[in-house]
Coordinates of C-alpha atoms in Angstrom, one line a residue:
Chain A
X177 CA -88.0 -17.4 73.0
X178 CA -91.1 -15.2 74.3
X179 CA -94.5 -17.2 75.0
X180 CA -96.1 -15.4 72.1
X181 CA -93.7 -16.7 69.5
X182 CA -94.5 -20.5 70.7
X183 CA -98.3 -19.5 70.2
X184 CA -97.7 -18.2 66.4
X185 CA -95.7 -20.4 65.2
X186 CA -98.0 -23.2 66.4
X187 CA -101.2 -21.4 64.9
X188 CA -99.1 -20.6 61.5
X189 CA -98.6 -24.1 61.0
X190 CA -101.0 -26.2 62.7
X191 CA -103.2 -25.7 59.1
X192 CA -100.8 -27.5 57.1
X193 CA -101.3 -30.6 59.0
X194 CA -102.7 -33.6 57.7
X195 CA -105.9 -33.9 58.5
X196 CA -108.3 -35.7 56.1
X197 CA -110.7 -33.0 54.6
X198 CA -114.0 -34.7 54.2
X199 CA -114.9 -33.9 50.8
X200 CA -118.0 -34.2 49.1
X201 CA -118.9 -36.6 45.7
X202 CA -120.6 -34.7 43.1
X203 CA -122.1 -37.8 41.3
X204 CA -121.2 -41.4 40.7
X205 CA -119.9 -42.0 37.7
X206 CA -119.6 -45.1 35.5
X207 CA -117.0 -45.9 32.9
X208 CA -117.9 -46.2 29.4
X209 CA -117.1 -47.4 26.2
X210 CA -115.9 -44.5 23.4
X211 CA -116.7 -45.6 19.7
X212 CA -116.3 -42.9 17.1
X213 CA -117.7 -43.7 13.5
X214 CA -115.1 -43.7 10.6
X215 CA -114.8 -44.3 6.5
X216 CA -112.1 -45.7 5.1
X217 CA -110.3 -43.9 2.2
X218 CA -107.6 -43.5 0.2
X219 CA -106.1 -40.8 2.0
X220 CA -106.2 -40.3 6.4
X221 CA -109.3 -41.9 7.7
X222 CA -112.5 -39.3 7.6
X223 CA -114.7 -39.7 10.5
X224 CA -118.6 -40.3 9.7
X225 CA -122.2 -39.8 11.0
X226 CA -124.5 -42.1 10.9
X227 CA -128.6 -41.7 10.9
X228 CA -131.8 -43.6 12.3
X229 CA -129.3 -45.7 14.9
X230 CA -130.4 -48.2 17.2
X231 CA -128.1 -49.7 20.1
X232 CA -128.6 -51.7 23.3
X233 CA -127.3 -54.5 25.2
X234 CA -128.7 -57.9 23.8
X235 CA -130.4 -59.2 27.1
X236 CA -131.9 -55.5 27.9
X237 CA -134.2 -54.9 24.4
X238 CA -136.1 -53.2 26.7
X239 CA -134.1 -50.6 27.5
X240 CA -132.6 -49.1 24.2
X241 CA -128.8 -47.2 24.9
X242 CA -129.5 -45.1 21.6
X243 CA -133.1 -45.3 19.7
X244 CA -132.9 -44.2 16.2
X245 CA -130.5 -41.5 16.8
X246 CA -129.9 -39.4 13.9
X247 CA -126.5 -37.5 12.8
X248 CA -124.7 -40.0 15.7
X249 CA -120.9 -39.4 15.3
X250 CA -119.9 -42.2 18.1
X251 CA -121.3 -44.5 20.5
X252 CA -121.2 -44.5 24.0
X253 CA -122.3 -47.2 26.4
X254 CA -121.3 -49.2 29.4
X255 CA -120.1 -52.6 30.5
X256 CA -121.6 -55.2 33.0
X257 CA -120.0 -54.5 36.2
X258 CA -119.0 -58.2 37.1
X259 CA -116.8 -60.5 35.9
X260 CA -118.6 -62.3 33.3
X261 CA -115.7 -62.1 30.3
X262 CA -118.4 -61.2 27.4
X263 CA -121.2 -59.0 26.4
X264 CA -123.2 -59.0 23.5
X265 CA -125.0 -55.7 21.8
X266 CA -127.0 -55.1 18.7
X267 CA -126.0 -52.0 17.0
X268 CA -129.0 -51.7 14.2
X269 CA -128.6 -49.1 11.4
X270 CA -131.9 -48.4 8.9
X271 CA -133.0 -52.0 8.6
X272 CA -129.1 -53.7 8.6
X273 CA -128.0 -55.5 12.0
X274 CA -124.8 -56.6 13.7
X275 CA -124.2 -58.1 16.7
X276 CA -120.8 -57.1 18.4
X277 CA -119.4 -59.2 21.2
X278 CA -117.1 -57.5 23.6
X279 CA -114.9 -59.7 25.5
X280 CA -113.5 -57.7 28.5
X281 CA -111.7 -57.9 32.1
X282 CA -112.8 -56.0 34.7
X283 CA -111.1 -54.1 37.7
X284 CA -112.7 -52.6 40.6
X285 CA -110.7 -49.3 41.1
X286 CA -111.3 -46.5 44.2
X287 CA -112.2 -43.0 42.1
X288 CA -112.3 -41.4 45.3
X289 CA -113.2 -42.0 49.4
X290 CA -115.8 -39.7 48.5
X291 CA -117.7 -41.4 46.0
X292 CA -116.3 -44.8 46.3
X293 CA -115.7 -47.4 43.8
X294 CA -116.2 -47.7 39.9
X295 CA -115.4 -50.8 37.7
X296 CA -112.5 -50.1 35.1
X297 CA -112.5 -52.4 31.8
X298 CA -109.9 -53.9 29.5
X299 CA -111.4 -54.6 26.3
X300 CA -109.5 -57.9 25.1
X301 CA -111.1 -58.6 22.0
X302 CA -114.2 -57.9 20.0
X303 CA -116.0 -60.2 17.7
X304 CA -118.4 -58.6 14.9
X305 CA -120.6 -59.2 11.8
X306 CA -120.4 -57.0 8.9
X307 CA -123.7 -55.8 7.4
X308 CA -123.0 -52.6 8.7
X309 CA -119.4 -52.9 9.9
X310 CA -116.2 -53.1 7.8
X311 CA -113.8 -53.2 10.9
X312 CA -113.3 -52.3 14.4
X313 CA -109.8 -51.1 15.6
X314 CA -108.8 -51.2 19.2
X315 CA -107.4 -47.6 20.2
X316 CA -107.4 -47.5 23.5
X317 CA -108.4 -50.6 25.1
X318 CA -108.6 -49.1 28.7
X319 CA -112.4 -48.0 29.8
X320 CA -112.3 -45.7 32.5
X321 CA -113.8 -41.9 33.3
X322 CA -111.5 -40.5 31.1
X323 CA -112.9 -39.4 27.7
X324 CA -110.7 -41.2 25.7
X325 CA -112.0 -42.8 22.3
X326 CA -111.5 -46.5 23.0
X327 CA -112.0 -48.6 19.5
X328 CA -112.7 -46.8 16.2
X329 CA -115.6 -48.3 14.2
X330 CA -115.3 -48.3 10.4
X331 CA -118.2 -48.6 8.9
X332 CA -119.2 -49.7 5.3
X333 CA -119.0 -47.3 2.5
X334 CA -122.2 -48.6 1.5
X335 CA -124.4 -47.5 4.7
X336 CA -122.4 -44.4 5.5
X337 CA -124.6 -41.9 5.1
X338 CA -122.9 -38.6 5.2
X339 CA -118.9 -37.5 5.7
X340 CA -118.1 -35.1 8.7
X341 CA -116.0 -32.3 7.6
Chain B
X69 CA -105.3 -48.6 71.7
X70 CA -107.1 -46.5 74.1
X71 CA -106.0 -48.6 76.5
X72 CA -102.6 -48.8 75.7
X73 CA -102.7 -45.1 75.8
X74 CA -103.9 -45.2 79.2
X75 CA -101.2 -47.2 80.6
X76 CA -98.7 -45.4 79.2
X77 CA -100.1 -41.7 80.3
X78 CA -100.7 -43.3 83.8
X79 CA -96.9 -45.1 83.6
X80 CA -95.6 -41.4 83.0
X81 CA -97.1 -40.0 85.9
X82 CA -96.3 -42.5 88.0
X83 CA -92.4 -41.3 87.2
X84 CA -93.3 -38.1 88.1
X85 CA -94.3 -38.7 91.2
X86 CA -91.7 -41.0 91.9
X87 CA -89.7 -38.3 90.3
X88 CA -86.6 -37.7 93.0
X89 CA -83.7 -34.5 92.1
X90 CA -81.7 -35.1 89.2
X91 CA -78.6 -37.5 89.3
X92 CA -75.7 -35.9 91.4
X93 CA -76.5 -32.3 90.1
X94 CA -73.5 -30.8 91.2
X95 CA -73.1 -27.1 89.9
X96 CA -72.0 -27.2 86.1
X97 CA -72.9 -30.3 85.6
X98 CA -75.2 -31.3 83.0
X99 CA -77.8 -33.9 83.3
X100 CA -79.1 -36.9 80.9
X101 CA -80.9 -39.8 80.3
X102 CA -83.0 -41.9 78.0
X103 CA -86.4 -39.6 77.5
X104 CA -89.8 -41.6 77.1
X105 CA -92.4 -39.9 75.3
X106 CA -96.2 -40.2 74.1
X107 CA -97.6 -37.9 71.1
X108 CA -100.8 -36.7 72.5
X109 CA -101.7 -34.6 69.1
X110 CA -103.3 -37.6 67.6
X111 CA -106.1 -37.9 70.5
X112 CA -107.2 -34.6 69.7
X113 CA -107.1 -34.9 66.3
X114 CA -109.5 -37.7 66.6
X115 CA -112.7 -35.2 66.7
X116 CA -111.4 -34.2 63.0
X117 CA -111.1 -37.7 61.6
X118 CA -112.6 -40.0 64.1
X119 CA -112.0 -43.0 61.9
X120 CA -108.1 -42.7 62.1
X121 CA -106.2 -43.6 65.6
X122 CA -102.5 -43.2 66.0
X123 CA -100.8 -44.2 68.9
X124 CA -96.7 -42.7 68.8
X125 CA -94.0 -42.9 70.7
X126 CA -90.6 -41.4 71.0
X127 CA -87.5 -41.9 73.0
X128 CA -84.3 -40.0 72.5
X129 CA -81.2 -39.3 74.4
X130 CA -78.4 -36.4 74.3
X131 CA -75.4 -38.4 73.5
X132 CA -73.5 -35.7 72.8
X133 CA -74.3 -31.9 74.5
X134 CA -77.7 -30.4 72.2
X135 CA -77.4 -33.4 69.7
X136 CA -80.7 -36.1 70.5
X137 CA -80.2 -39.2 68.4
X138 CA -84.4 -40.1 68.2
X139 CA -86.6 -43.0 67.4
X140 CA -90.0 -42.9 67.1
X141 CA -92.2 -45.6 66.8
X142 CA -96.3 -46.3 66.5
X143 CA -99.2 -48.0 65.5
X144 CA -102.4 -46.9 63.6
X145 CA -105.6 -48.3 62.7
X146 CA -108.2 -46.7 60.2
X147 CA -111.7 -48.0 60.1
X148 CA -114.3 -46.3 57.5
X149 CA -117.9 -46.9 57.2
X150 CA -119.7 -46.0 54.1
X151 CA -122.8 -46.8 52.4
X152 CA -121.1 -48.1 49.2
X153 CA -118.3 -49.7 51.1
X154 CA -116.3 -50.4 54.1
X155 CA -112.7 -49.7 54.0
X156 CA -110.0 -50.9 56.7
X157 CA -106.0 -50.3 57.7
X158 CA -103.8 -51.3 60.4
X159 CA -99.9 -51.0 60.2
X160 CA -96.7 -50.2 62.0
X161 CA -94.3 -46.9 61.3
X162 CA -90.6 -46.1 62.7
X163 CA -88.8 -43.0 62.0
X164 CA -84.7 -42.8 63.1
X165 CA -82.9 -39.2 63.2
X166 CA -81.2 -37.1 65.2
X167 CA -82.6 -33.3 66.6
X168 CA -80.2 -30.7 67.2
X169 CA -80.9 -27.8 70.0
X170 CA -80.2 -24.7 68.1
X171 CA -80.4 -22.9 71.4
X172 CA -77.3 -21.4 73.3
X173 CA -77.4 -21.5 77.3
X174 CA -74.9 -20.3 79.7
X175 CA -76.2 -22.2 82.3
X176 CA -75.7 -25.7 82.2
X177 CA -78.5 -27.2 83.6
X178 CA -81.0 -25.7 81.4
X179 CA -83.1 -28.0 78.8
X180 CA -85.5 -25.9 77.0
X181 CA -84.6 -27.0 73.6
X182 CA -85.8 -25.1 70.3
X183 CA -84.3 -27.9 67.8
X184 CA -84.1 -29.1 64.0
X185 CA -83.6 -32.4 62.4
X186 CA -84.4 -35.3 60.1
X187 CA -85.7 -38.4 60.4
X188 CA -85.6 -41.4 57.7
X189 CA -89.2 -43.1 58.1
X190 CA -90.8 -46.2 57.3
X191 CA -94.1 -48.0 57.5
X192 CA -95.6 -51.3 56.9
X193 CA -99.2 -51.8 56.6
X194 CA -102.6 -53.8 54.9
X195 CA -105.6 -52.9 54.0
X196 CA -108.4 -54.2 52.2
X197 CA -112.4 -53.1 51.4
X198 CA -115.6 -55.1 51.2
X199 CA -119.1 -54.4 51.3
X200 CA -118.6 -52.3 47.7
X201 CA -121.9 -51.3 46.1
X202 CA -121.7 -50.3 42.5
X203 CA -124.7 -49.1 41.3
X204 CA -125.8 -49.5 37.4
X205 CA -129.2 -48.1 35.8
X206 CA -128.5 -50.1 33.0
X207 CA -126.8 -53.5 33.7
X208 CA -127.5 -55.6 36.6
X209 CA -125.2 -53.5 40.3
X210 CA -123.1 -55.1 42.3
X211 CA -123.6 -55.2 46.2
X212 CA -121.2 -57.2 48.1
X213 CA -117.8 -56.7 45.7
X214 CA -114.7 -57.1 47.9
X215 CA -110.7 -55.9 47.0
X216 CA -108.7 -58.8 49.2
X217 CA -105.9 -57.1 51.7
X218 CA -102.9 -56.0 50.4
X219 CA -99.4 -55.4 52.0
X220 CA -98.0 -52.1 51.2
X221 CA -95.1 -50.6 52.4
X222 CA -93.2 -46.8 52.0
X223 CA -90.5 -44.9 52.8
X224 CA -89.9 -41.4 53.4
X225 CA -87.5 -38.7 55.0
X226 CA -88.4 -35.9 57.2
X227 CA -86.9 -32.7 58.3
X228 CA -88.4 -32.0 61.8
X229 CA -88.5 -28.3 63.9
X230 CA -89.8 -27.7 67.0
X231 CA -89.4 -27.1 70.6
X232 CA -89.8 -28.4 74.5
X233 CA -89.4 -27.3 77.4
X234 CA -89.1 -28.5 81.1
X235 CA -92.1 -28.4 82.9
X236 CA -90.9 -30.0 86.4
X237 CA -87.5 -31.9 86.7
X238 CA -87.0 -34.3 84.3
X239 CA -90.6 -33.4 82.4
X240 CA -91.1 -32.0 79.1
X241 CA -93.4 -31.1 77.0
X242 CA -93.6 -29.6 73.7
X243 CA -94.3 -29.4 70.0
X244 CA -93.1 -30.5 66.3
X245 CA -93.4 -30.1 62.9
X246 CA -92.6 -32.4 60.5
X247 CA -92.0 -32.1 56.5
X248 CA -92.3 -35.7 55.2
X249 CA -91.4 -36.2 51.5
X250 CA -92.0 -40.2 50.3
X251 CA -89.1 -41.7 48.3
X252 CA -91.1 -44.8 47.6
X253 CA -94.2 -46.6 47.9
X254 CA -95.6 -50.3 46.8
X255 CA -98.5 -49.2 45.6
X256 CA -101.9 -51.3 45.0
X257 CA -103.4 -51.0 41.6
X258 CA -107.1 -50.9 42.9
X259 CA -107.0 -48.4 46.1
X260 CA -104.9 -45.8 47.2
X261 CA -104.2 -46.0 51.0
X262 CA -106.2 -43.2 53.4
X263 CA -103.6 -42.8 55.3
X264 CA -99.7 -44.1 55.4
X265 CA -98.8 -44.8 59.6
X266 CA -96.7 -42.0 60.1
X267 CA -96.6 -40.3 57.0
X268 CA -99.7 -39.1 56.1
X269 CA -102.3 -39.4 53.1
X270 CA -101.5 -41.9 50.8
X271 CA -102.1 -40.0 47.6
X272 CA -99.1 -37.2 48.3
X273 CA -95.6 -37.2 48.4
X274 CA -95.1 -34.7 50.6
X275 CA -97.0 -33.9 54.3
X276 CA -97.1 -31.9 56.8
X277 CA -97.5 -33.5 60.2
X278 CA -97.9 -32.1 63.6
X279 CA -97.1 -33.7 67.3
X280 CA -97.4 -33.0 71.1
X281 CA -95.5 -34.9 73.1
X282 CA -95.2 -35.0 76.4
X283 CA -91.8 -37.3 77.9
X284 CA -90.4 -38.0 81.0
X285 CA -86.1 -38.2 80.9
X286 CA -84.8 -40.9 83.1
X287 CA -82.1 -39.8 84.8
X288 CA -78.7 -41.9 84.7
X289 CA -75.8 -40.4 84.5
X290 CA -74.0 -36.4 84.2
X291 CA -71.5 -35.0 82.7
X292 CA -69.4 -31.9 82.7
X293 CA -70.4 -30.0 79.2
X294 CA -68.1 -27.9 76.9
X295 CA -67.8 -24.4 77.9
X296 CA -70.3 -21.8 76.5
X297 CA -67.9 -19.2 74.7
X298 CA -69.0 -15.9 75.3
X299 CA -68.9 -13.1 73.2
X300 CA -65.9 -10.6 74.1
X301 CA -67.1 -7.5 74.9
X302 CA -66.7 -4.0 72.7
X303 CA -64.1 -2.1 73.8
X304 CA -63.2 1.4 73.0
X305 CA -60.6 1.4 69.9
X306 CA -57.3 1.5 71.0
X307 CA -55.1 4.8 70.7
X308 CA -53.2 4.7 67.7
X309 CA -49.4 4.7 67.6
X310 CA -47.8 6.9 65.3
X311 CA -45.0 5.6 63.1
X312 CA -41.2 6.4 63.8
X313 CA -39.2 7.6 60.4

């Protein structure tokens, strides 16, 4: 086989090797909790908004997730990164109040050699009062980046507001 | 593993110099031997990812005229250094197969080999990260998070093209490419591996791998190889003979 052929063959295929690309992270993200709002009924469950919405973590009343947020469809917050098994929030709605407790495992996971780490969550079980809330279903008890709706809360058919359409 | 390199580039050429004429090379007689080599590839490919060093090795032998059973053999060690964390890998890799030389000499002593085969890999190999920093602008970061070493192992098979050829007696250098495709993996649940030793990166299933090897054959023995058939030559078509009623 002529020299040349050795040469191409060795350029046409020395891109396909292996090498690690450094690639480049965009942002870091952080995994969330996905609650949508719902209304019980006699037929399929409607999905509801709710008005003048207050929500925060209940050590950080100083830093308010959601501060009377009007025509709110779901909620969506995080989770303490360490191992501690529960966290409580107050989710406040016109003057009414409950306190859910989320009690959770956490995994550290690799999203990429880029960007590193993020903490995934399982939510194990979540205690609530019920001024405002009827129930909570679990959905999708997995918390990760993927926008997945993770618990459903269904809220009283007194303090609904409005119904989505 | 620099080091080890060393040694082994400096134990090749001192075969070469000790090199003496091939093993009662009487005409039509074929040479063989065990042949050492050292994939040199992964020193150059250093400069792209300088936190990866693989050391390779390969030794094969024609047990049978243009048929190489092969094993190849090596170590690699992957250090990163991040901000947010530091990430770490050492393991062990094998791959068994067999190359055949796809070219056709008439001469006997001739080893320029343009050859195909497969290979059936496998690799065994930890790693672990510490120093993770998670940051959080609402609840409280973490800074000094940890994922404990893990043993992984995977499997693979590989079908293998390339060629060599003899530089001085008993010398060779040359080129391969390599197809790997994984047929299974223990995984770990937090971390997918950087890089599998001899494979390639952890996340794919199949990888494309290139090596350089240079190997000295130690001449033991000969042998009298199987005759090259020629082609018959093309003669002009014979006259034809008319049929007797």
């Amino acid at each position: 086989m002529r020299r040349i052929h050795f040469i191409l063959l060795f350029l046409l295929v020395l891109p396909l090797h292996s090498c690690q690309e450094e690639g480049i992270c965009t942002g870091v993200e952080v995994a969330r909790v996905k609650a949508g709002f719902y209304v019980r009924s006699d037929g399929p469950d409607r999905d509801t908004i709710l008005n003048n919405v207050t929500f925060y973590g209940s050590l950080r009343p100083d830093s308010l997730i959601y501060d009377s947020a009007f025509n709110l469809r779901e909620l969506s917050f995080p989770l303490p990164n360490d191992e501690k098994i529960d966290v409580e929030f107050n989710f406040k709605v016109d003057s009414l109040t409950d306190i859910i407790t989320v009690y959770k495992s956490s995994k550290l996971v690799m999203e990429s050699f880029e960007c590193g780490f993020v903490t995934h969550h399982n939510l194990n079980v979540l205690v609530y009062q019920n001024n405002i809330i009827d129930t909570i279903v679990v959905s999708d008890p997995l918390v990760n980046l993927i926008d997945v709706e993770n618990i459903k809360i269904y809220i009283s058919p007194a303090v609904a507001v409005d119904t989505a359409q | 593993m620099l080091r080890i390199l060393k040694y082994t580039l400096a134990l090749l050429l001192l075969l070469i110099l000790l090199n003496r004429p091939a093993v009662g090379q009487e005409a039509g007689m074929r040479v063989r031997g065990p042949r050492i080599g050292v994939d040199l590839a992964s020193l150059a490919l250093l400069y792209f990812d300088p936190g990866r060093m693989t050391l390779t090795f390969s030794a094969d032998y024609e047990a049978w005229q243009d048929i190489y059973p092969v094993i190849e053999f090596g170590y690699q060690t992957v250090k990163l250094e991040k901000d947010i964390y530091q990430y770490q890998s050492n393991g062990i890799f094998g791959r068994l197969g067999v190359d055949v030389n796809l070219l056709k000499y008439e001469q006997t002593n001739v080893y320029e080999m343009f050859y195909a085969g497969f290979r059936y890999g496998m690799s065994y190999f930890t790693h672990k990260a510490n120093d993770i920093v998670i940051p959080d602008d609402y609840f409280e970061g973490i800074s000094d998070a940890y994922i404990v070493e893990n043993q992984l192992n995977a499997h693979w098979i590989s079908i293998v093209g390339g060629v060599r050829a003899e530089l001085f007696d008993n010398l060779f250098m040359g080129w391969s490419v390599l197809a790997n495709i994984k047929l299974a993996q223990v995984k770990d649940t937090n971390m997918v591996p950087y890089n599998i030793p001899g494979f390639g990166k952890g996340d794919r299933t199949v990888s494309m791998q290139i090596n350089y090897t240079i190997a000295y054959r130690i001449p033991t023995q000969t042998y009298k190889p199987r005759k090259i058939i020629k082609k018959k030559e093309i003669t002009a078509e014979p006259e034809s003979i008319p049929l007797q009623e």
